[in-house]
């Protein structure tokens, strides 16, 4: 509770802050308490200038944390920083690509394969996206099929998805396959 209150207090106007204390607050993104992580995420998300610059590397490091809730807090913090952390937009979304929440996975696929980020994807990111063509959730598979069409790749995956048990996935895969260049 004390750590959560400390993180909360640093968001108050006139709070004494330094770049090193900003990095220390960012370290709380991996705290054992969910409440502390959430308060730290809110505080980091409000940082600007040199304070944000000190916190960003810590938040980026936590995008690869083994705990899903830590990855979520780190991603949310970076998203809240906006343009200050925009160079980490792909990494922030990749940290959530295999989240247990299906709607979040689908949203992440849509964002990664949309017009803003698709040109920034590398082979590893594409591999992660295509692995979701076997996701348990139909909405995620639809997002993957549409995304592969947007990226103009994934002929093999789209052919497989055209045989999916769900008609929505089959339709999305068929439409996306039509976008692919002829062999």
Short mmCIF file of C-alpha atoms in Angstrom, two decimals:
data_model
loop_
_atom_site.label_atom_id
_atom_site.label_comp_id
_atom_site.label_asym_id
_atom_site.label_seq_id
_atom_site.Cartn_x
_atom_site.Cartn_y
_atom_site.Cartn_z
CA UNK A 1 0.00 0.00 0.00
CA UNK A 2 2.87 2.36 0.76
CA UNK A 3 4.44 1.77 -2.66
CA UNK A 4 1.09 2.37 -4.38
CA UNK A 5 0.61 5.60 -2.41
CA UNK A 6 4.13 6.72 -3.32
CA UNK A 7 3.51 6.12 -7.02
CA UNK A 8 0.16 7.93 -6.73
CA UNK A 9 1.72 10.88 -4.88
CA UNK A 10 4.25 11.43 -7.66
CA UNK A 11 1.36 12.25 -10.02
CA UNK A 12 0.30 15.19 -7.87
CA UNK A 13 1.15 18.73 -9.04
CA UNK A 14 4.39 19.97 -7.54
CA UNK A 15 5.67 16.51 -6.64
CA UNK A 16 9.46 16.38 -6.32
CA UNK A 17 10.73 14.32 -9.24
CA UNK A 18 14.06 13.57 -10.86
CA UNK A 19 14.97 11.37 -13.83
CA UNK A 20 16.31 8.73 -11.44
CA UNK A 21 13.06 8.73 -9.44
CA UNK A 22 11.15 8.38 -12.72
CA UNK A 23 13.18 5.25 -13.48
CA UNK A 24 12.53 3.97 -9.94
CA UNK A 25 8.78 4.43 -10.43
CA UNK A 26 9.03 2.57 -13.74
CA UNK A 27 10.67 -0.32 -11.86
CA UNK A 28 7.39 -0.62 -9.93
CA UNK A 29 5.74 -1.81 -13.16
CA UNK A 30 7.04 -5.25 -12.14
CA UNK A 31 6.06 -5.01 -8.49
CA UNK A 32 4.46 -8.05 -6.89
CA UNK A 33 1.27 -6.11 -6.22
CA UNK A 34 -1.22 -5.49 -9.01
CA UNK A 35 -2.33 -2.24 -7.37
CA UNK A 36 1.25 -0.95 -7.26
CA UNK A 37 1.79 -1.92 -10.91
CA UNK A 38 -1.35 -0.06 -11.96
CA UNK A 39 -0.41 3.06 -10.01
CA UNK A 40 3.10 2.96 -11.44
CA UNK A 41 1.67 2.59 -14.96
CA UNK A 42 -0.52 5.67 -14.44
CA UNK A 43 2.41 7.67 -13.10
CA UNK A 44 4.83 6.64 -15.85
CA UNK A 45 2.15 7.37 -18.43
CA UNK A 46 1.99 10.98 -17.29
CA UNK A 47 5.72 11.64 -17.44
CA UNK A 48 7.17 14.02 -20.00
CA UNK A 49 10.59 15.23 -21.14
CA UNK A 50 13.67 13.95 -19.36
CA UNK A 51 11.54 12.08 -16.85
CA UNK A 52 9.82 10.07 -19.57
CA UNK A 53 13.18 9.47 -21.25
CA UNK A 54 14.46 7.91 -18.01
CA UNK A 55 11.40 5.67 -17.59
CA UNK A 56 11.02 4.45 -21.18
CA UNK A 57 13.95 1.97 -21.20
CA UNK A 58 12.66 0.38 -17.99
CA UNK A 59 9.13 0.03 -19.39
CA UNK A 60 10.51 -1.41 -22.64
CA UNK A 61 12.49 -3.99 -20.67
CA UNK A 62 9.28 -5.12 -18.97
CA UNK A 63 7.57 -5.78 -22.32
CA UNK A 64 9.38 -9.14 -22.23
CA UNK A 65 8.53 -9.94 -18.61
CA UNK A 66 7.16 -13.40 -17.92
CA UNK A 67 4.07 -12.04 -16.13
CA UNK A 68 1.28 -10.97 -18.44
CA UNK A 69 0.08 -8.24 -16.04
CA UNK A 70 3.56 -6.68 -16.01
CA UNK A 71 3.64 -6.68 -19.82
CA UNK A 72 0.20 -5.05 -19.87
CA UNK A 73 1.25 -2.30 -17.44
CA UNK A 74 4.46 -1.63 -19.36
CA UNK A 75 2.58 -1.51 -22.68
CA UNK A 76 -0.09 0.80 -21.27
CA UNK A 77 2.58 3.13 -19.85
CA UNK A 78 4.32 3.37 -23.21
CA UNK A 79 1.03 3.92 -25.01
CA UNK A 80 0.19 6.75 -22.60
CA UNK A 81 3.52 8.41 -23.36
CA UNK A 82 2.41 8.71 -26.99
CA UNK A 83 4.94 10.21 -29.38
CA UNK A 84 7.66 10.11 -26.72
CA UNK A 85 7.67 6.29 -26.90
CA UNK A 86 6.50 5.85 -30.49
CA UNK A 87 9.69 4.07 -31.57
CA UNK A 88 8.52 1.18 -29.38
CA UNK A 89 5.01 0.91 -30.89
CA UNK A 90 5.65 -2.46 -32.52
CA UNK A 91 7.37 -3.92 -29.45
CA UNK A 92 4.55 -2.65 -27.23
CA UNK A 93 1.98 -4.47 -29.31
CA UNK A 94 4.07 -7.61 -29.75
CA UNK A 95 4.21 -7.87 -25.94
CA UNK A 96 0.42 -8.33 -26.00
CA UNK A 97 0.15 -10.56 -29.06
CA UNK A 98 -0.18 -13.76 -27.01
CA UNK A 99 -2.24 -12.26 -24.17
CA UNK A 100 -4.90 -14.53 -22.68
CA UNK A 101 -7.60 -12.01 -23.63
CA UNK A 102 -8.79 -12.88 -27.15
CA UNK A 103 -10.22 -9.43 -27.88
CA UNK A 104 -6.85 -7.88 -27.04
CA UNK A 105 -5.02 -10.35 -29.32
CA UNK A 106 -7.39 -9.51 -32.17
CA UNK A 107 -6.95 -5.77 -31.61
CA UNK A 108 -3.17 -6.12 -31.56
CA UNK A 109 -3.19 -8.07 -34.84
CA UNK A 110 -5.36 -5.37 -36.44
CA UNK A 111 -3.04 -2.61 -35.22
CA UNK A 112 0.14 -4.38 -36.30
CA UNK A 113 -1.19 -5.08 -39.78
CA UNK A 114 -2.82 -1.69 -40.22
CA UNK A 115 -1.45 1.12 -42.38
CA UNK A 116 0.60 2.78 -39.64
CA UNK A 117 2.68 -0.15 -38.38
CA UNK A 118 2.70 -2.79 -41.13
CA UNK A 119 5.82 -1.38 -42.79
CA UNK A 120 7.70 -1.62 -39.48
CA UNK A 121 7.23 -5.37 -39.04
CA UNK A 122 10.23 -7.65 -39.30
CA UNK A 123 10.39 -11.40 -39.89
CA UNK A 124 10.00 -12.25 -36.20
CA UNK A 125 6.88 -10.12 -35.85
CA UNK A 126 5.37 -11.65 -39.00
CA UNK A 127 6.17 -15.13 -37.68
CA UNK A 128 4.35 -14.30 -34.44
CA UNK A 129 1.34 -13.00 -36.35
CA UNK A 130 1.09 -16.02 -38.63
CA UNK A 131 1.30 -18.39 -35.66
CA UNK A 132 -2.07 -17.03 -34.56
CA UNK A 133 -3.81 -18.43 -37.64
CA UNK A 134 -4.43 -21.47 -35.38
CA UNK A 135 -5.73 -19.41 -32.44
CA UNK A 136 -8.67 -20.86 -30.50
CA UNK A 137 -10.74 -17.71 -31.00
CA UNK A 138 -12.43 -17.10 -34.35
CA UNK A 139 -12.12 -13.29 -34.06
CA UNK A 140 -8.35 -13.58 -33.70
CA UNK A 141 -8.18 -15.88 -36.74
CA UNK A 142 -10.29 -13.40 -38.74
CA UNK A 143 -7.94 -10.58 -37.74
CA UNK A 144 -4.95 -12.70 -38.81
CA UNK A 145 -6.54 -13.53 -42.17
CA UNK A 146 -7.31 -9.86 -42.83
CA UNK A 147 -3.87 -8.85 -41.62
CA UNK A 148 -2.11 -11.28 -43.95
CA UNK A 149 -4.10 -9.77 -46.80
CA UNK A 150 -3.06 -6.27 -45.74
CA UNK A 151 0.56 -7.39 -45.66
CA UNK A 152 0.18 -9.20 -49.00
CA UNK A 153 1.77 -12.35 -47.57
CA UNK A 154 0.84 -15.74 -46.16
CA UNK A 155 -0.52 -17.68 -49.11
CA UNK A 156 0.02 -21.03 -47.35
CA UNK A 157 -1.68 -19.85 -44.16
CA UNK A 158 -4.59 -18.31 -46.05
CA UNK A 159 -5.17 -21.51 -48.01
CA UNK A 160 -5.27 -23.41 -44.73
CA UNK A 161 -7.61 -20.84 -43.17
CA UNK A 162 -10.01 -21.19 -46.10
CA UNK A 163 -10.77 -24.63 -44.64
CA UNK A 164 -11.45 -23.26 -41.14
CA UNK A 165 -14.50 -24.54 -39.24
CA UNK A 166 -15.80 -20.98 -38.84
CA UNK A 167 -17.41 -19.36 -41.89
CA UNK A 168 -16.16 -15.89 -40.87
CA UNK A 169 -12.56 -17.07 -40.91
CA UNK A 170 -13.06 -18.81 -44.28
CA UNK A 171 -14.56 -15.66 -45.79
CA UNK A 172 -11.80 -13.39 -44.45
CA UNK A 173 -9.14 -15.81 -45.74
CA UNK A 174 -10.75 -15.96 -49.18
CA UNK A 175 -10.93 -12.18 -49.46
CA UNK A 176 -7.36 -11.76 -48.27
CA UNK A 177 -6.07 -14.43 -50.66
CA UNK A 178 -7.48 -12.33 -53.50
CA UNK A 179 -5.20 -9.46 -52.45
CA UNK A 180 -2.06 -11.54 -52.85
CA UNK A 181 0.04 -11.15 -55.97
CA UNK A 182 -0.36 -13.94 -58.51
CA UNK A 183 2.33 -16.59 -58.43
#
